[in-house]
């Protein structure tokens, strides 16, 4: 089934605006953050208009309603990734915080000097820096699954690394620069055979692919609402129950405790053990609405639509002289096209495209080591989501020709 | 776009007159714009009378950062160091002849920041130098 894009676009109020007089918005930056459908905006508005109260601590009507909404959203998110139970979905601020939560709790309780953590060369800074910090603090070792010339992970090299008995393999499910969709189930299976725990950075996969944590057999999986039609300020960490149970708490404070004495505390049960203080309640409600929205469209439809656009975009971009697109062919790739244009800095490309209302991102996209690997300081990146069209790809291509002319 | 990418900017970007490296030099300084990875380094020779004898920049980055570096080098040659120390944001914008938003302003001001850290003999280039 193909998506009714016109209907989908009408669900997103932002597409009614122009970036300047008569210039409609061509939003090709969903990898950074997605736009929000009315259903999400309304869910959050309604929460503030009707149900706003603090959760888990009042018995009055509003407190009960707010708590129910907050927890119902968790159930929806759990179903969306096929988690066995909503207790295994911890609310965080974003993917970055989810990864840090694992680094601060599980890793600090389980890793000692010399223990090996395997990452990949295509990681976002959020799955590098927490481990650099732990390395400085604990003396853990880091090694990296190499990225091949075509932008895929080198699984033979991975197999070799596994012989060194890593404690953790933490990797991105989908690269936010190359677009590479990594074979997560296989990477996890291999890690488990070597006795390692796994953490999946699913910031780019959960928004664009049907992700099933049980089918993947993931130990931890991290994602952000804002990249999947939801609000900023909220994300999630999924974890296997026995791991989450055994981990020390993260931040200390209200809500995460069962009992507090002057000199001691007992931690609350899952998921509250990891949710200290008043959380982002309206955002959780918005997150639930985002998941409802995506589920109603159907993730397989979202993926198929993006695949279609991406194939077309790669074809059109590659026919422009001087353009080089990074990453694998469309079949291994999500809706991301990071490219360089010979002789023009990505910032200039993005700025000139912006005059035509075309929003692309320029820079290293929080993946500096990956850019270094390919010997480039920066790229321009166009990314696609369920609301993008082939006509928008054409506008992008025309825009790039304009840039070429200007810098001719 | 025609205002932002004026011909003079494109021209200085594509055919810079002052790209290079002076050896020997009295002043060397280098810094990056972490946001976009723009890199600028400058080398400067100074006369006995404390004026700029010659100046060059090198590096990579967007048209705005590289053109403003080239314009800045051109501008300071022959000027007293004391005058160079007084240069500020507005001087760069006047050289470029454009107005810039906050993100691109950082690109435009990178070379001035590097220059001022160099002439003041500072260990680090801080944004406050070009406010
Ligand atoms: C692959 C990947 N991991 C992690 C992140 C970090 O997400 P957040 O900034 O929401 O924590 C991003 C977002 O850019 C990403 O693309």
XYZ file of C-alpha atoms and ligand atoms in Angstrom:
555
model
C 0.000 0.000 0.000
C 1.377 3.401 -0.787
C 0.825 6.343 1.497
C -1.615 9.141 0.762
C 1.043 11.812 1.146
C -1.342 14.663 0.618
C -3.404 13.487 3.567
C -0.297 12.895 5.643
C 1.066 16.365 4.941
C -2.256 17.839 5.992
C -1.749 16.277 9.448
C 1.309 18.480 10.010
C 0.384 22.142 10.624
C 3.918 23.352 9.919
C 3.566 22.589 6.228
C 1.068 25.410 5.970
C 3.784 27.965 6.590
C 6.130 29.611 4.152
C 9.770 30.297 4.974
C 9.489 33.673 3.276
C 6.871 35.285 1.050
C 5.607 32.717 -1.443
C 8.320 30.191 -0.550
C 6.866 27.009 0.914
C 8.805 24.922 3.415
C 10.699 21.944 2.005
C 11.714 20.172 5.181
C 14.545 17.709 4.554
C 15.995 17.589 8.058
C 13.929 14.958 9.869
C 17.034 13.069 10.911
C 17.802 16.010 13.202
C 14.215 16.250 14.380
C 10.900 15.390 12.784
C 7.906 17.661 12.402
C 4.897 17.073 14.657
C 1.386 16.072 13.607
C -1.594 17.945 14.991
C -2.559 14.856 17.015
C 0.622 15.210 19.066
C 0.340 18.968 19.518
C -3.298 18.591 20.561
C -2.597 15.742 22.976
C -0.084 17.918 24.802
C -2.335 20.969 24.704
C -5.259 18.990 26.036
C -3.161 17.607 28.791
C -2.316 21.130 29.942
C -5.856 22.374 29.408
C -7.626 19.547 31.203
C -5.456 17.172 33.189
C -2.319 18.935 34.376
C -1.172 17.718 37.807
C 1.850 16.044 39.285
C 1.864 12.269 38.988
C 2.179 9.308 41.334
C 1.599 11.356 44.446
C -1.879 12.825 44.565
C -5.250 11.183 45.026
C -7.288 13.981 43.512
C -8.957 13.628 40.150
C -6.363 15.496 38.135
C -3.446 13.667 39.727
C -5.104 10.360 38.906
C -5.787 11.429 35.342
C -2.277 12.719 34.792
C -0.769 9.517 36.191
C -3.028 7.383 34.013
C -2.106 9.364 30.882
C 1.602 9.193 31.691
C 1.476 5.438 32.228
C -0.832 4.778 29.268
C 1.752 6.441 27.034
C 4.387 4.092 28.406
C 2.162 1.122 27.504
C 1.790 2.427 23.955
C 5.537 2.898 23.575
C 6.173 -0.587 24.951
C 3.729 -2.095 22.431
C 5.281 -0.073 19.617
C 8.682 -1.753 20.130
C 7.126 -5.037 21.283
C 8.615 -4.850 24.774
C 7.359 -7.721 26.950
C 6.227 -5.241 29.577
C 5.864 -1.491 30.048
C 8.018 -1.751 33.216
C 10.934 -2.212 30.866
C 10.451 1.174 29.228
C 12.198 3.928 31.174
C 11.443 7.522 30.299
C 14.530 9.657 29.772
C 15.118 13.035 28.139
C 16.420 11.584 24.881
C 18.649 8.926 23.339
C 21.709 10.635 24.769
C 20.383 10.367 28.306
C 19.326 6.754 27.734
C 22.864 5.816 26.711
C 24.308 7.769 29.625
C 21.933 5.990 31.978
C 23.420 2.651 30.932
C 26.952 4.061 31.137
C 26.391 5.468 34.627
C 24.544 2.523 36.127
C 25.014 -0.816 34.410
C 28.496 -0.039 33.125
C 29.820 1.453 36.362
C 28.522 -1.573 38.273
C 29.868 -4.114 35.792
C 32.975 -2.793 34.043
C 36.462 -2.508 35.445
C 39.861 -1.473 34.124
C 40.825 -3.394 31.023
C 37.283 -4.494 30.146
C 36.524 -4.078 26.469
C 33.578 -2.115 25.045
C 33.030 -2.444 21.304
C 31.546 0.514 19.416
C 31.575 1.279 15.701
C 33.223 3.927 13.572
C 29.828 5.311 12.550
C 28.574 6.310 15.989
C 26.896 9.577 16.894
C 28.823 11.471 19.575
C 26.170 10.377 22.068
C 27.390 6.787 21.767
C 31.053 7.761 21.926
C 31.546 10.392 24.605
C 29.863 8.509 27.515
C 32.324 5.686 26.848
C 35.283 8.073 26.542
C 34.282 9.415 29.946
C 34.126 5.929 31.409
C 37.460 5.134 29.835
C 39.026 8.151 31.560
C 37.409 7.234 34.855
C 37.777 3.458 34.857
C 40.402 2.554 32.318
C 38.036 0.453 30.215
C 39.191 -0.259 26.683
C 37.378 0.785 23.526
C 37.565 -0.727 20.103
C 35.571 -0.086 16.987
C 33.918 -2.131 14.276
C 35.361 -0.558 11.105
C 33.193 1.007 8.416
C 33.957 -0.132 4.870
C 34.449 2.193 1.894
C 30.803 1.619 0.935
C 29.583 2.577 4.394
C 28.758 -0.845 5.849
C 30.051 -2.367 9.067
C 32.854 -4.869 8.525
C 31.396 -7.924 10.244
C 34.505 -10.054 9.703
C 36.526 -7.520 11.639
C 33.749 -7.551 14.246
C 34.082 -11.336 14.567
C 37.803 -10.879 15.205
C 37.148 -8.226 17.861
C 34.721 -10.555 19.621
C 37.542 -13.007 20.286
C 38.757 -10.454 22.865
C 35.670 -11.148 25.021
C 34.062 -7.705 25.160
C 31.690 -6.925 28.017
C 29.498 -4.632 25.946
C 28.737 -4.049 22.269
C 27.053 -0.679 21.757
C 26.162 0.296 18.198
C 23.834 2.382 16.106
C 20.967 0.586 14.384
C 20.931 3.202 11.643
C 23.609 5.785 10.882
C 22.426 9.392 10.918
C 25.010 10.277 8.246
C 25.444 7.287 5.945
C 21.896 6.074 6.471
C 23.265 2.542 6.786
C 20.812 0.154 8.407
C 22.990 -2.213 10.360
C 22.072 -5.914 10.738
C 21.193 -5.445 14.403
C 19.853 -8.946 15.061
C 23.031 -10.518 13.712
C 25.317 -8.106 15.576
C 23.451 -8.903 18.796
C 23.505 -12.655 18.205
C 27.257 -12.556 17.644
C 27.746 -10.405 20.756
C 25.712 -12.807 22.875
C 27.722 -15.776 21.607
C 30.805 -13.946 22.854
C 29.121 -13.293 26.207
C 28.652 -9.526 25.741
C 25.697 -7.338 26.664
C 24.291 -5.170 23.848
C 23.059 -1.603 23.627
C 21.320 -0.433 20.464
C 21.267 3.267 19.601
C 17.876 3.217 17.930
C 17.508 7.003 17.591
C 17.190 6.640 13.823
C 15.656 3.180 13.559
C 12.587 3.356 15.781
C 11.247 6.406 13.873
C 11.672 4.775 10.465
C 11.524 0.973 10.799
C 9.350 -1.503 12.645
C 11.606 -2.351 15.599
C 10.877 -5.425 17.715
C 13.144 -5.589 20.761
C 12.322 -9.237 21.365
C 13.044 -10.308 17.803
C 16.332 -8.385 18.004
C 17.023 -9.864 21.442
C 18.424 -6.436 22.418
C 19.582 -5.998 26.006
C 19.228 -2.215 25.926
C 17.709 0.012 23.254
C 17.638 3.812 23.264
C 15.514 6.285 21.280
C 14.099 9.841 21.274
C 10.496 10.982 20.806
C 11.404 14.103 18.854
C 12.708 12.154 15.878
C 9.465 10.154 15.589
C 6.782 12.848 15.426
C 6.854 13.412 19.181
C 7.982 16.329 21.329
C 11.506 17.229 22.415
C 12.522 16.596 26.021
C 11.526 12.954 26.209
C 13.021 9.674 25.104
C 13.131 6.097 26.277
C 15.441 3.335 27.342
C 14.242 -0.223 26.889
C 16.070 -2.876 28.884
C 15.756 -6.563 29.647
C 14.035 -6.927 32.993
C 16.793 -8.866 34.754
C 19.376 -6.268 33.723
C 17.252 -3.311 34.804
C 16.438 -5.049 38.098
C 20.077 -5.692 38.871
C 21.320 -2.191 38.023
C 21.822 0.515 40.637
C 19.546 3.557 40.251
C 20.594 6.556 38.147
C 19.600 9.943 39.599
C 18.398 10.091 43.190
C 15.347 11.948 44.453
C 11.593 11.750 44.572
C 9.627 9.040 42.741
C 12.601 6.699 42.402
C 12.339 5.540 46.024
C 10.267 3.040 47.927
C 11.291 4.370 51.305
C 13.635 7.060 52.601
C 15.242 7.297 56.034
C 17.465 10.120 57.159
C 20.551 8.091 56.346
C 19.353 5.639 53.703
C 16.838 4.848 50.988
C 15.361 1.825 49.242
C 14.981 2.138 45.488
C 11.570 1.880 43.868
C 10.673 -0.954 41.519
C 10.790 -0.701 37.735
C 10.383 1.559 35.863
C 10.240 4.258 38.561
C 13.633 3.327 39.977
C 15.179 5.222 37.063
C 12.806 8.186 36.980
C 13.796 10.627 39.712
C 11.882 13.857 40.189
C 8.886 15.250 38.319
C 9.198 13.970 34.768
C 8.184 15.490 31.432
C 4.520 14.532 31.782
C 3.004 16.450 28.877
C 5.865 15.243 26.716
C 5.165 11.632 27.694
C 1.554 12.156 26.647
C 2.804 13.613 23.354
C 5.174 10.663 22.926
C 2.218 8.289 23.310
C 0.256 10.258 20.714
C 3.221 10.132 18.328
C 3.408 6.378 18.642
C -0.352 6.139 18.030
C 0.047 8.288 14.962
C 2.890 6.238 13.483
C 1.088 2.989 14.301
C -2.021 4.252 12.515
C 0.017 4.990 9.393
C 1.832 1.664 9.734
C 5.602 1.458 10.094
C 5.949 -0.819 7.087
C 4.254 1.859 4.995
C 6.563 4.519 6.422
C 9.622 2.431 5.585
C 8.432 1.595 2.080
C 7.672 5.234 1.312
C 11.084 6.378 2.526
C 12.777 3.630 0.555
C 11.029 4.836 -2.570
C 12.038 8.479 -2.030
C 15.588 7.586 -1.076
C 16.120 5.508 -4.207
C 14.860 8.391 -6.291
C 16.950 10.954 -4.401
C 20.174 8.952 -4.764
C 19.544 8.553 -8.471
C 18.886 12.273 -8.975
C 21.725 13.478 -6.745
C 24.289 11.224 -8.335
C 23.531 12.605 -11.767
C 24.701 16.082 -10.673
C 28.346 16.613 -11.656
C 30.485 17.278 -8.581
C 28.060 15.707 -6.112
C 29.249 12.756 -4.069
C 26.763 10.931 -1.852
C 28.159 9.004 1.109
C 26.974 5.657 2.349
C 25.683 2.436 0.870
C 23.199 1.851 -1.957
C 19.505 2.421 -1.303
C 18.825 -1.197 -0.380
C 21.002 -0.952 2.767
C 19.962 2.549 3.639
C 17.298 4.579 5.390
C 16.119 7.996 4.224
C 19.394 9.877 4.535
C 21.554 11.391 1.807
C 24.724 13.066 3.069
C 26.659 14.607 0.212
C 29.420 16.970 -0.768
C 29.445 19.326 -3.736
C 32.886 19.885 -5.180
C 34.310 23.323 -4.453
C 31.487 24.473 -2.210
C 31.392 24.166 1.551
C 28.302 22.381 2.940
C 27.383 25.475 4.944
C 27.161 27.505 1.790
C 25.095 24.789 0.126
C 22.661 24.757 3.049
C 22.461 28.536 3.212
C 21.698 28.948 -0.469
C 19.115 26.133 -0.405
C 17.494 27.857 2.549
C 16.658 30.848 0.357
C 14.376 28.485 -1.548
C 12.831 27.213 1.663
C 14.792 23.963 1.527
C 15.948 22.885 4.970
C 18.986 20.602 4.935
C 21.605 20.266 7.598
C 25.299 21.046 7.112
C 28.178 20.049 9.336
C 29.534 16.872 10.857
C 26.109 15.843 12.224
C 27.607 14.875 15.578
C 29.684 12.191 13.894
C 33.100 13.812 13.588
C 35.139 10.575 13.628
C 33.094 9.201 10.740
C 33.705 12.328 8.681
C 37.405 12.096 9.471
C 37.389 8.517 8.264
C 36.059 9.677 4.905
C 38.511 12.585 4.889
C 35.940 15.375 4.858
C 35.245 18.019 7.511
C 31.534 18.251 6.784
C 28.667 17.213 4.540
C 25.265 18.547 3.582
C 22.540 16.145 4.557
C 19.046 15.774 3.185
C 16.815 13.359 5.056
C 13.343 12.047 4.351
C 10.345 11.038 6.397
C 6.787 9.925 5.792
C 5.688 13.421 4.712
C 8.335 14.042 2.044
C 7.681 13.800 -1.679
C 9.616 13.227 -4.886
C 8.725 16.777 -5.902
C 10.716 17.940 -2.894
C 13.667 15.889 -4.091
C 13.360 17.685 -7.445
C 13.391 21.054 -5.670
C 16.524 19.990 -3.814
C 18.223 18.975 -7.042
C 17.266 22.263 -8.734
C 18.588 24.108 -5.698
C 21.934 22.338 -5.929
C 22.193 23.370 -9.594
C 21.621 26.956 -8.455
C 24.454 26.648 -5.957
C 26.718 25.357 -8.700
C 25.827 28.287 -10.886
C 26.530 30.816 -8.160
C 29.911 29.312 -7.379
C 30.513 28.396 -11.048
C 21.035 35.073 -1.509
C 22.506 37.656 -3.787
C 23.115 39.835 -0.759
C 24.759 37.076 1.288
C 26.768 35.652 -1.577
C 27.849 38.948 -3.089
C 30.342 38.698 -5.889
C 33.133 40.021 -3.708
C 32.627 37.146 -1.276
C 32.591 34.483 -3.957
C 35.606 36.120 -5.595
C 37.685 36.218 -2.399
C 36.631 32.644 -1.650
C 37.589 31.292 -5.046
C 40.654 33.423 -5.674
C 42.073 34.505 -2.333
C 45.005 36.923 -2.521
C 46.359 36.226 0.923
C 46.150 32.483 1.345
C 49.430 30.987 2.438
C 51.992 30.763 5.186
C 54.758 33.258 6.057
C 58.123 31.983 7.246
C 59.643 33.488 9.270
C 56.769 35.144 11.112
C 56.268 37.038 14.363
C 52.774 35.798 15.057
C 51.081 32.471 14.460
C 47.659 31.444 15.671
C 45.083 28.785 14.687
C 41.562 27.906 15.725
C 38.435 26.048 14.601
C 34.766 26.734 14.578
C 33.576 23.566 16.317
C 30.102 23.944 14.836
C 31.121 23.395 11.244
C 34.785 22.469 11.427
C 35.958 25.679 9.734
C 39.661 26.083 10.353
C 41.726 29.269 10.108
C 45.382 29.825 10.826
C 47.277 33.053 10.360
C 50.913 34.046 10.127
C 51.976 37.681 10.484
C 55.226 39.591 10.041
C 55.673 42.811 11.984
C 57.865 45.825 11.143
C 60.207 47.565 13.594
C 57.656 50.370 13.897
C 54.928 47.957 15.093
C 52.987 47.918 11.864
C 51.919 44.815 9.952
C 54.479 44.031 7.269
C 52.693 41.064 5.774
C 49.892 38.659 6.665
C 48.566 35.334 5.368
C 45.791 32.936 6.313
C 45.315 29.279 5.604
C 42.563 26.804 6.386
C 39.299 25.504 5.060
C 35.646 26.270 5.493
C 32.676 28.023 4.019
C 32.787 30.960 1.658
C 31.967 33.387 4.456
C 34.791 32.259 6.747
C 37.417 32.069 4.021
C 36.426 35.302 2.267
C 36.380 37.233 5.517
C 39.857 35.902 6.364
C 41.160 37.033 2.993
C 39.565 40.469 3.319
C 40.914 40.815 6.826
C 44.495 39.987 5.816
C 44.283 42.497 2.984
C 42.938 45.109 5.374
C 45.552 44.822 8.118
C 48.702 44.945 5.995
C 50.416 48.271 6.715
C 48.216 49.011 9.733
C 49.669 49.617 13.214
C 49.261 46.624 15.535
C 47.471 48.893 18.006
C 44.807 49.536 15.383
C 44.510 45.835 14.565
C 43.826 45.185 18.250
C 40.801 47.492 18.083
C 39.080 45.738 15.172
C 35.646 44.359 15.984
C 32.621 42.612 14.605
C 31.325 45.651 12.773
C 34.591 46.087 10.887
C 34.259 42.561 9.493
C 30.635 43.085 8.547
C 31.635 46.307 6.791
C 34.344 44.484 4.843
C 31.880 41.790 3.807
C 29.160 44.313 3.143
C 26.434 42.034 4.504
C 24.417 41.330 7.598
C 24.529 37.864 9.127
C 22.465 35.686 11.438
C 24.035 34.310 14.629
C 25.247 31.025 13.128
C 26.967 32.499 10.099
C 28.336 35.357 12.177
C 30.570 32.797 13.888
C 31.941 31.818 10.471
C 32.575 35.446 9.567
C 34.281 36.271 12.847
C 36.543 33.229 13.101
C 39.470 34.929 11.364
C 39.189 38.062 13.519
C 39.083 35.919 16.641
C 42.224 34.102 15.557
C 43.921 37.349 14.591
C 43.182 39.048 17.890
C 44.230 36.053 19.978
C 47.463 36.159 17.981
C 48.233 39.849 18.326
C 47.354 39.880 22.001
C 49.534 36.805 22.493
C 46.762 34.825 24.167
C 46.772 31.108 24.763
C 43.214 30.655 23.591
C 40.837 32.431 21.232
C 37.646 33.386 23.006
C 34.414 34.739 21.572
C 34.645 37.780 23.826
C 37.500 39.065 21.635
C 35.117 39.908 18.821
C 31.955 41.039 20.587
C 22.131 7.867 15.563
C 21.831 8.889 16.614
N 22.110 8.609 17.886
C 21.842 9.478 18.873
C 21.287 10.702 18.627
C 21.058 11.630 19.777
O 19.721 11.885 19.948
P 19.263 12.971 21.021
O 19.945 14.246 20.633
O 17.791 13.019 20.863
O 19.709 12.479 22.344
C 20.983 11.037 17.320
C 20.401 12.367 17.019
O 20.879 13.144 16.262
C 21.261 10.119 16.292
O 20.985 10.407 15.019
